[in-house]
Amino acid sequence: MSSPGSSGPLNRRSLIALTLTTLAIGVLASACQETTSSGPGSSPTGSAPTSTTAGNTVKIVSSLPMTGSSLGQTQTIVNGIKQVLEETNATVCDGKLKIEFEIMDDATAAAGKWDPAQVTSNANKAVSDSSVVAVIGTFNSGAAKLAIPILNSANVVMVSPANTYPGLTKPGKGEGKEPDVYYPNGKRNYTRVVPADDLQGAAGANWAKSLGLKRVFILDDQELYGKGIADIFEQTGKKIGLEILGHEGIDAKASDYKALMTKIKALNPDLIYFGGITQNNAGQLVKDMRNVGMTPDQVKFMGPDGIFEQALIDAAGKDAEGVLATFGGVPGSQLQGAGKTWYENYKKKFNAEPEAYAAYGYEAASVVVKAIGNVCKNDRAAIRDAVLATKDFDGVLGKWSFDQYGDTTLSTLSGNMVKNGKYEFSQLLKAE
Amino acid sequence: MKQWQSILLYCGAAYLILLLGPIAGLDIPRIVGEIAKSPEVLIQQLLVGLVNGAIIAIIALGYTLVYGIIELINFAHGDLYMLGAFASLSMVGMFNVQDGSPLQAGLLPMLAALVVSSVFCAGLNMLAERYAYRPLRNAPRLAPLISAIGVSFIFINVGLFWGGLRILFPIMGANAAAPKSFPDLLPRIDILKALGIQTSITFTTKDLIVLVVAIVLMVGLNLFVNYTKPGKAMRATAQNRDAARIMGINVNQIIALTFLIGGALAGAAGLLVGLYNNTVVFTMGFTAGLRAFTAAVLGGIGNIVGAMLGGVLIGVLSALSDQYLSSRWTNAWVFAVLVIILAFRPGGLLGENVQEKV
Amino acid sequence: MLQMIRVGGGLGVIAALTVLIFGGWSSAVIGWLLGAGAGLIACQGKRVSTLLGGALLGSRVGFTLGGWILVAALLEGFLLRRISGQPAVPLLQPWLAGLLGLGLAGLSGTVMGALQSLGQRIWATRGLLAIGLLLFPLVDRWAATKWTAAVIQMMIFIMLALGLNIVVGFAGLLDLGYAAFFAIGAYTTGFLSSSQLGIQGNFWLVIWASAAVAALFGVILGAPTLRLRGDYLAIVTLGFGEIIPVVFRNLTSIKIYEPISSLVATIANRPELALCLVGCVKPLNLTGGEAGINPIGRPYLPGIGEFQPTNDLPWYYLILVLLVLAYFIIGRLRDSRLGRAWTAIREDELAASAMGINLVKTKLLAFAMGATFSGFAGAFYAAYISAIFPSVFDFSVSVIILCMVILGGLGNMTGVILGGIIIMAADRLYLPQLAQVLKGILTTSVFPGVANPQLRDFLATSVDPIQMRLLLFGLTLVIMMIVRPEGLVPDAVHQAELHQVEAELLPQEVKSV
């Protein structure tokens, strides 16, 4: 196989070369290092491996699915977070505390969506990194169920820009021993800036009634968020006297829904309510609804904040005209003062209309940064308490507080409608 | 005695279906009642299923061609078709035609998109064949399968990247990952109304175009494979590669040709689906590919007419399931029927039941 | 000698890449792990007679590897950290990390090499492997590399891959719906130890029940495929893989009426005649739908208490024990009469049945045995996550497990394990981290240098390595396949076949030239 005579020297030569390169790089690099690094953090400790974090740095991590089909929404959330950090220059307490931000992906490339094992592993990673003081996430309520208990035991606060499952926070609204089972150490560490399903679904049903829409067919995307909100819509609808013609789950990956829409058309509804997100083919639903001949003046289409984004209009094209969407706050274009500035900045920075989830992401990060600014040190429990104690926060969603369960007190939602290729605010909604 | 046993067995199976079926929406008395009440809905759904099936079938043709010649389940084919849809969308976007433009305005962009998308996909498919599958020609049978899965992942990511190129193609919209609207360029005239037939059934020119294109493609492909010289060479290569080589056929060229045709078909399918469903998204290839592959196997893989039949069967099945069973269960029902059919016809509907050589 | 450099080099690239993207003390961990590996490979297939000879051989590759690590550690510490915008580290640390990596790589290479010279070489290897596996989470914890969680997930998938290998590798039945059995195992655990059905079973019993139920379903779902061959078999298994998640997602409101009585009730128009069997008062919610079953009971051991999600160690050792057990059992199965029957039907079904092998029984046993191990994996998974959701078990999972089996080497257990390690490490560890580092480099060093602001904006929004993970993953698969078409460690039988073909072909080709 081998000829020792020729490869021996080769080996030796390569070893020498290797050694030389190593030394050269090391010496060069350390020389450079010496001239540049004179900060307080560069004292040569290096004894304990974990002591790499300096005391004046805290870290926020986001745990969101950055691979696969939810990417559209999660990207805008990250945009919102980054915007906050850039505006505050990533420092608080007069520049004494530096905030780092790390994006964690709770999806895997192979699966293409959030993966439970990845969620727990991210949460554990966040816990074991002592500089992490807050987690912004998760996107999916199912993921929150796994992450909250892990973060809870380490006093890390979690602020979700997207979870709407009521059982995560509200006693009596979930199943079994929810929500206490998520908080093993007895202290709440979870908040969300987005109103839970029980508010939004109910607001949607009330809105439908006030618009004079009686006969409703309900669809959902078979995910926790979509089905949850559709179920609440159905319950409220039945209570306030809407006629529910049916409730079906769609296959979010199907290439079209003409058969389903043909079936619905035969039932002659006034409104199709879709509990779900744009990525789960909401645009195709709208298109096929019009394709099979349900005209905009006969049948309306309504959805929750999961479809309150430009992406839906991009997806549904001219058929999006007249689509109704509820949103847990006041939309950016309607804001005054600080909110207005945010709206303008976002548009300038990302060259796009800020979406529902951008606002939620921005709000979540603002709350966390403000709390860190109040505490001014790397103290997980104190920051957790500061976040949960947020009161009368003047943010981009309006003025709101966290209630005792960590839910936003924002009960004013907005109803929006697509006009001329854009979502336009049409009215304020009340959940009750 | 034996007869009684099998009768009992069938009765038992029927009873079980009646007992458990309603959980998954199969409530036979209700369905019978619904059909009797409005048979027009049934006909309408059959039409919807037929057209959807035709689309599945066009994609399935690509699978069946490639499988026929190198016995490779080309997992990347569905994603290739997705890229075809993106290429078409970019092309149509460059002409700046509006949603719902008249046919005259849309004709040129559509033709351009057809050419560009077909050429693009054909080239891409040949490239994949050259660099990802050909080196594995003599490897174990399953090695190219993994390679194809890898290529499929690459294509999906390319689609995602493409969707973010809004600087080059403004039609892609603000968000890379979001679905994109494909302009509605095909005329949508209700044929039955135009003919003066009074019915609630709608069948538009759009549906008709899809059907005609599918049939033309299938017939053309069948003629090509059966009666032209390259087609015969393809069949020869499929039957026995070594023998074909000995007979002077350039096997590598023929296989490349197959991938070229398959790619062009995927490109055409991408355009057609874009025009018919009017939405394009980077994840659309995976499911469409799965359905199409299933259709190809159901019809008897390697068989062009079989792929067509399988596609239509799947399309009709899902339409009927959406109407009469429950859309939550549609996927399960489609695959359950598939399993049952294959259990009774192990070679697919039109596949030859290969006799064992003795 | 040349091979030795290749070993040092190939592993060296991996080690260097690891150190470059993970930084910190990962150099020590990877040096320790790969150093041992290099030492083993260097002595493989050689007659190493003396202790000194082996040690010399091992130390040489070990230190070559260590050189790579040292270079990488310095590069990472002084160059990469700066251009990727990460905070600088103390001056000494890269040196320390690099030298520690070098030392550990050399040392473990030497020890491994020396052990190879012992008479009972296989036992020496096994012993060292065992020590490595036992120590790994502790070392990982000390070095703060945080790999244990990923390794646990890795081992779950390796277990699945070993199970699938029985079906695909041993018996030659292409199964595209293996995730179905994983789901069945996990859901069985969910039903038997959660409040869903009010049963709080003990994990140590439930895991056996899960495996048994999965095996049962292996037989049930295997039965309709008996007549099928090749890709028709694949598509039917794929069908089951699609059906099972749909079933679990939708069994949320079950209400069953006895059909004959309800027919009578409809005809007589007296609804009270219909006999209700299940879910009469309130429809039965069996699976929790998309919300899944949550929480699921965790295992309990005296002395350790209930396993906690925040503490990886007990989970690591539990799955390690399960995996070793599975490896042992599958190895025995392969060498048993049944295993040889599987090989026979893989090679030639007709001949096998002519030789008196009962095809039905053998195939069904392959499905059942394959499913058993996915049942174990599913039970562990459900308890580890403490929740299950139907969306976890879809087609892509089946495909990834299949990739592991084929990439590693169909039918070869060592290969399958390697395949699992590589794919899972790429998917869970390397690619996300690589994407982060690349993104850091781009945003701190590349984009600011772009003069045109429009182009810069465009690049910053569209060239995002985090979103290129799928591409990287796809490339990994394609390249691995092209480099090793027979799999990383081809099965002896398969390899013999292939080379036999080559041997037959070669003279002809020569003649024709």
PDB file of C-alpha atoms in Angstrom, chain C residues 153 155-168 175-190 203 206-219 221 241 244 248 319 322-323 325-327 329-330 333 364-383 388 392-393 397-398 401-402 404-405:
ATOM      1  CA  GLN C 153     -31.172  13.437  20.450  1.00  0.00           C
ATOM      2  CA  MET C 155     -28.760   8.594  20.312  1.00  0.00           C
ATOM      3  CA  ILE C 156     -32.536   8.538  19.960  1.00  0.00           C
ATOM      4  CA  PHE C 157     -32.130   8.721  16.218  1.00  0.00           C
ATOM      5  CA  ILE C 158     -29.329   6.177  16.195  1.00  0.00           C
ATOM      6  CA  MET C 159     -31.674   3.818  17.991  1.00  0.00           C
ATOM      7  CA  LEU C 160     -34.286   4.452  15.313  1.00  0.00           C
ATOM      8  CA  ALA C 161     -31.719   3.976  12.588  1.00  0.00           C
ATOM      9  CA  LEU C 162     -30.614   0.666  14.087  1.00  0.00           C
ATOM     10  CA  GLY C 163     -34.228  -0.453  14.116  1.00  0.00           C
ATOM     11  CA  LEU C 164     -34.815   0.615  10.547  1.00  0.00           C
ATOM     12  CA  ASN C 165     -31.611  -1.116   9.590  1.00  0.00           C
ATOM     13  CA  ILE C 166     -33.236  -4.423  10.511  1.00  0.00           C
ATOM     14  CA  VAL C 167     -35.990  -3.816   7.998  1.00  0.00           C
ATOM     15  CA  VAL C 168     -34.037  -2.127   5.218  1.00  0.00           C
ATOM     16  CA  ASP C 175     -39.550   1.280   4.435  1.00  0.00           C
ATOM     17  CA  LEU C 176     -40.426   4.956   3.897  1.00  0.00           C
ATOM     18  CA  GLY C 177     -42.833   5.246   6.814  1.00  0.00           C
ATOM     19  CA  TYR C 178     -40.741   4.194   9.759  1.00  0.00           C
ATOM     20  CA  ALA C 179     -41.684   7.289  11.750  1.00  0.00           C
ATOM     21  CA  ALA C 180     -45.134   5.737  12.154  1.00  0.00           C
ATOM     22  CA  PHE C 181     -43.736   3.197  14.613  1.00  0.00           C
ATOM     23  CA  PHE C 182     -41.812   5.898  16.405  1.00  0.00           C
ATOM     24  CA  ALA C 183     -45.129   7.734  16.769  1.00  0.00           C
ATOM     25  CA  ILE C 184     -46.902   4.616  17.984  1.00  0.00           C
ATOM     26  CA  GLY C 185     -44.263   4.019  20.621  1.00  0.00           C
ATOM     27  CA  ALA C 186     -44.351   7.608  21.788  1.00  0.00           C
ATOM     28  CA  TYR C 187     -48.131   7.785  21.889  1.00  0.00           C
ATOM     29  CA  THR C 188     -48.381   4.518  23.764  1.00  0.00           C
ATOM     30  CA  THR C 189     -46.158   6.020  26.414  1.00  0.00           C
ATOM     31  CA  GLY C 190     -48.287   9.138  26.274  1.00  0.00           C
ATOM     32  CA  PHE C 203     -41.992   4.474  33.006  1.00  0.00           C
ATOM     33  CA  VAL C 206     -44.479   1.577  30.107  1.00  0.00           C
ATOM     34  CA  ILE C 207     -41.388   1.458  27.950  1.00  0.00           C
ATOM     35  CA  TRP C 208     -41.834  -2.289  27.510  1.00  0.00           C
ATOM     36  CA  ALA C 209     -45.502  -1.851  26.726  1.00  0.00           C
ATOM     37  CA  SER C 210     -44.623   0.757  24.125  1.00  0.00           C
ATOM     38  CA  ALA C 211     -42.164  -1.542  22.449  1.00  0.00           C
ATOM     39  CA  ALA C 212     -44.700  -4.360  22.471  1.00  0.00           C
ATOM     40  CA  VAL C 213     -47.447  -2.205  20.995  1.00  0.00           C
ATOM     41  CA  ALA C 214     -45.090  -0.904  18.334  1.00  0.00           C
ATOM     42  CA  ALA C 215     -44.091  -4.478  17.475  1.00  0.00           C
ATOM     43  CA  LEU C 216     -47.737  -5.439  17.214  1.00  0.00           C
ATOM     44  CA  PHE C 217     -48.354  -2.601  14.810  1.00  0.00           C
ATOM     45  CA  GLY C 218     -45.266  -3.630  12.907  1.00  0.00           C
ATOM     46  CA  VAL C 219     -47.010  -6.923  12.215  1.00  0.00           C
ATOM     47  CA  LEU C 221     -48.944  -2.746   9.071  1.00  0.00           C
ATOM     48  CA  GLY C 241     -46.340   6.897   7.543  1.00  0.00           C
ATOM     49  CA  ILE C 244     -50.625   7.460  11.329  1.00  0.00           C
ATOM     50  CA  PHE C 248     -53.176  10.848  15.981  1.00  0.00           C
ATOM     51  CA  ILE C 319     -30.524   6.314  26.501  1.00  0.00           C
ATOM     52  CA  LEU C 322     -30.979   1.438  25.971  1.00  0.00           C
ATOM     53  CA  LEU C 323     -28.750   1.928  22.981  1.00  0.00           C
ATOM     54  CA  LEU C 325     -28.865  -3.028  24.872  1.00  0.00           C
ATOM     55  CA  ALA C 326     -30.353  -2.478  21.428  1.00  0.00           C
ATOM     56  CA  TYR C 327     -26.953  -2.836  19.792  1.00  0.00           C
ATOM     57  CA  ILE C 329     -29.744  -7.550  20.853  1.00  0.00           C
ATOM     58  CA  ILE C 330     -29.672  -6.524  17.198  1.00  0.00           C
ATOM     59  CA  LEU C 333     -30.404 -11.174  16.004  1.00  0.00           C
ATOM     60  CA  LEU C 364     -43.312  -9.926   9.560  1.00  0.00           C
ATOM     61  CA  LEU C 365     -40.666 -10.597  12.168  1.00  0.00           C
ATOM     62  CA  ALA C 366     -38.411  -8.067  10.454  1.00  0.00           C
ATOM     63  CA  PHE C 367     -41.158  -5.459  10.660  1.00  0.00           C
ATOM     64  CA  ALA C 368     -41.926  -6.379  14.241  1.00  0.00           C
ATOM     65  CA  MET C 369     -38.318  -6.313  15.399  1.00  0.00           C
ATOM     66  CA  GLY C 370     -37.670  -3.041  13.589  1.00  0.00           C
ATOM     67  CA  ALA C 371     -40.749  -1.533  15.167  1.00  0.00           C
ATOM     68  CA  THR C 372     -39.775  -2.755  18.632  1.00  0.00           C
ATOM     69  CA  PHE C 373     -36.703  -0.571  18.753  1.00  0.00           C
ATOM     70  CA  SER C 374     -38.551   2.450  17.458  1.00  0.00           C
ATOM     71  CA  GLY C 375     -41.020   1.717  20.239  1.00  0.00           C
ATOM     72  CA  PHE C 376     -38.212   1.997  22.775  1.00  0.00           C
ATOM     73  CA  ALA C 377     -36.978   5.172  21.133  1.00  0.00           C
ATOM     74  CA  GLY C 378     -40.481   6.593  21.075  1.00  0.00           C
ATOM     75  CA  ALA C 379     -41.048   5.831  24.740  1.00  0.00           C
ATOM     76  CA  PHE C 380     -37.781   7.458  25.705  1.00  0.00           C
ATOM     77  CA  TYR C 381     -38.512  10.433  23.478  1.00  0.00           C
ATOM     78  CA  ALA C 382     -41.961  10.973  24.959  1.00  0.00           C
ATOM     79  CA  ALA C 383     -40.602  10.867  28.490  1.00  0.00           C
ATOM     80  CA  ILE C 388     -45.684  14.565  22.174  1.00  0.00           C
ATOM     81  CA  VAL C 392     -43.104  15.455  15.055  1.00  0.00           C
ATOM     82  CA  PHE C 393     -43.623  12.201  13.237  1.00  0.00           C
ATOM     83  CA  VAL C 397     -38.395  12.049   9.955  1.00  0.00           C
ATOM     84  CA  SER C 398     -38.717   8.764   8.098  1.00  0.00           C
ATOM     85  CA  ILE C 401     -33.673   7.982   9.434  1.00  0.00           C
ATOM     86  CA  LEU C 402     -33.429   6.266   6.092  1.00  0.00           C
ATOM     87  CA  MET C 404     -28.708   7.606   8.237  1.00  0.00           C
ATOM     88  CA  VAL C 405     -29.036   3.941   7.392  1.00  0.00           C
TER      89      VAL C 405
END
